[in-house]
Amino acid sequence: MMEQLRPLTAFFDRIQNDGRISSTHIGIFAALLHYRKQKGFVNPIAAYSRQIMPLAKISALKTYCRCLKDLDAYGYLRYLPSKKKTRPSIIHFME
């Protein structure tokens, strides 16, 4: 169980003094970790926004995409967005 919490703990340790990170970023990151757990802890994960947004309690696609781009730019994960609705985006976790 502790092994499964390590990515979330590391994330919280890193964001502690990062004023750029909002509660929305945290919600998305937690939702991604939950989704990853459901998929057997694979890295990277392939996910559609429609799978992650309800978990993160986010309804605006623009906000979701902006926060993922932020998390990528800030070095918390690697986000490779899909340009097609029929293809999932790829999200790599930094481990």
Short mmCIF file of C-alpha atoms in Angstrom, two decimals:
data_model
loop_
_atom_site.label_atom_id
_atom_site.label_comp_id
_atom_site.label_asym_id
_atom_site.label_seq_id
_atom_site.Cartn_x
_atom_site.Cartn_y
_atom_site.Cartn_z
CA MET A 1 0.00 0.00 0.00
CA MET A 2 2.78 2.46 0.84
CA GLU A 3 4.40 1.81 -2.55
CA GLN A 4 1.19 2.93 -4.23
CA LEU A 5 1.18 6.24 -2.33
CA ARG A 6 4.76 7.14 -3.25
CA PRO A 7 3.91 9.12 -6.45
CA LEU A 8 1.28 11.19 -4.63
CA THR A 9 3.57 11.83 -1.68
CA ALA A 10 6.41 12.86 -4.00
CA PHE A 11 4.05 15.18 -5.88
CA PHE A 12 2.92 16.89 -2.66
CA ASP A 13 6.53 17.24 -1.51
CA ARG A 14 7.42 18.94 -4.81
CA ILE A 15 4.44 21.30 -4.98
CA GLN A 16 4.70 22.49 -1.39
CA ASN A 17 6.55 25.66 -2.38
CA ASP A 18 5.30 25.93 -5.97
CA GLY A 19 2.80 28.79 -6.11
CA ARG A 20 1.88 27.95 -9.70
CA ILE A 21 0.02 24.80 -8.66
CA SER A 22 -3.69 25.20 -7.90
CA SER A 23 -6.28 22.87 -6.43
CA THR A 24 -7.34 22.07 -10.00
CA HIS A 25 -3.84 20.84 -10.85
CA ILE A 26 -3.87 18.71 -7.70
CA GLY A 27 -7.28 17.27 -8.53
CA ILE A 28 -6.20 16.31 -12.03
CA PHE A 29 -2.94 14.77 -10.83
CA ALA A 30 -4.79 12.73 -8.18
CA ALA A 31 -7.36 11.61 -10.76
CA LEU A 32 -4.56 10.53 -13.11
CA LEU A 33 -2.94 8.50 -10.33
CA HIS A 34 -6.28 6.85 -9.55
CA TYR A 35 -6.77 6.03 -13.23
CA ARG A 36 -3.25 4.67 -13.40
CA LYS A 37 -3.99 2.41 -10.42
CA GLN A 38 -7.08 1.09 -12.24
CA LYS A 39 -4.86 0.24 -15.21
CA GLY A 40 -2.34 -1.74 -13.16
CA PHE A 41 0.19 1.03 -12.52
CA VAL A 42 1.36 1.18 -16.14
CA ASN A 43 3.54 4.08 -17.21
CA PRO A 44 2.66 5.79 -19.45
CA ILE A 45 -1.11 5.73 -19.39
CA ALA A 46 -3.36 6.30 -22.39
CA ALA A 47 -6.45 8.26 -21.35
CA TYR A 48 -9.26 10.29 -22.79
CA SER A 49 -10.25 13.54 -21.12
CA ARG A 50 -13.77 12.14 -20.70
CA GLN A 51 -12.30 9.42 -18.44
CA ILE A 52 -10.24 11.74 -16.23
CA MET A 53 -12.37 14.87 -15.98
CA PRO A 54 -15.20 13.29 -13.93
CA LEU A 55 -12.65 11.79 -11.53
CA ALA A 56 -11.08 15.22 -11.05
CA LYS A 57 -14.51 16.90 -10.77
CA ILE A 58 -13.72 19.16 -13.74
CA SER A 59 -16.32 20.02 -16.36
CA ALA A 60 -14.40 22.42 -18.62
CA LEU A 61 -12.20 20.79 -21.25
CA LYS A 62 -10.21 24.01 -21.67
CA THR A 63 -9.29 23.99 -17.95
CA TYR A 64 -8.36 20.31 -18.08
CA CYS A 65 -6.07 20.79 -21.08
CA ARG A 66 -4.50 23.95 -19.64
CA CYS A 67 -3.71 22.25 -16.33
CA LEU A 68 -2.19 19.21 -18.03
CA LYS A 69 -0.05 21.48 -20.20
CA ASP A 70 1.01 23.34 -17.03
CA LEU A 71 1.92 20.10 -15.24
CA ASP A 72 4.00 19.13 -18.28
CA ALA A 73 5.70 22.52 -18.51
CA TYR A 74 6.49 22.51 -14.78
CA GLY A 75 8.04 19.03 -14.97
CA TYR A 76 5.49 17.06 -12.95
CA LEU A 77 4.53 14.75 -15.82
CA ARG A 78 4.91 14.44 -19.58
CA TYR A 79 1.70 15.12 -21.50
CA LEU A 80 1.38 14.14 -25.15
CA PRO A 81 -2.05 15.37 -26.23
CA SER A 82 -3.97 13.57 -28.91
CA LYS A 83 -5.22 15.67 -31.78
CA LYS A 84 -8.02 13.18 -32.51
CA LYS A 85 -11.07 12.43 -30.41
CA THR A 86 -10.74 8.75 -31.29
CA ARG A 87 -7.19 8.50 -29.93
CA PRO A 88 -6.27 8.87 -26.23
CA SER A 89 -3.64 11.25 -24.94
CA ILE A 90 -0.47 9.75 -23.47
CA ILE A 91 0.65 10.73 -19.98
CA HIS A 92 4.05 9.76 -18.58
CA PHE A 93 4.67 9.96 -14.84
CA MET A 94 8.07 11.09 -13.62
CA GLU A 95 9.41 8.36 -11.37
#
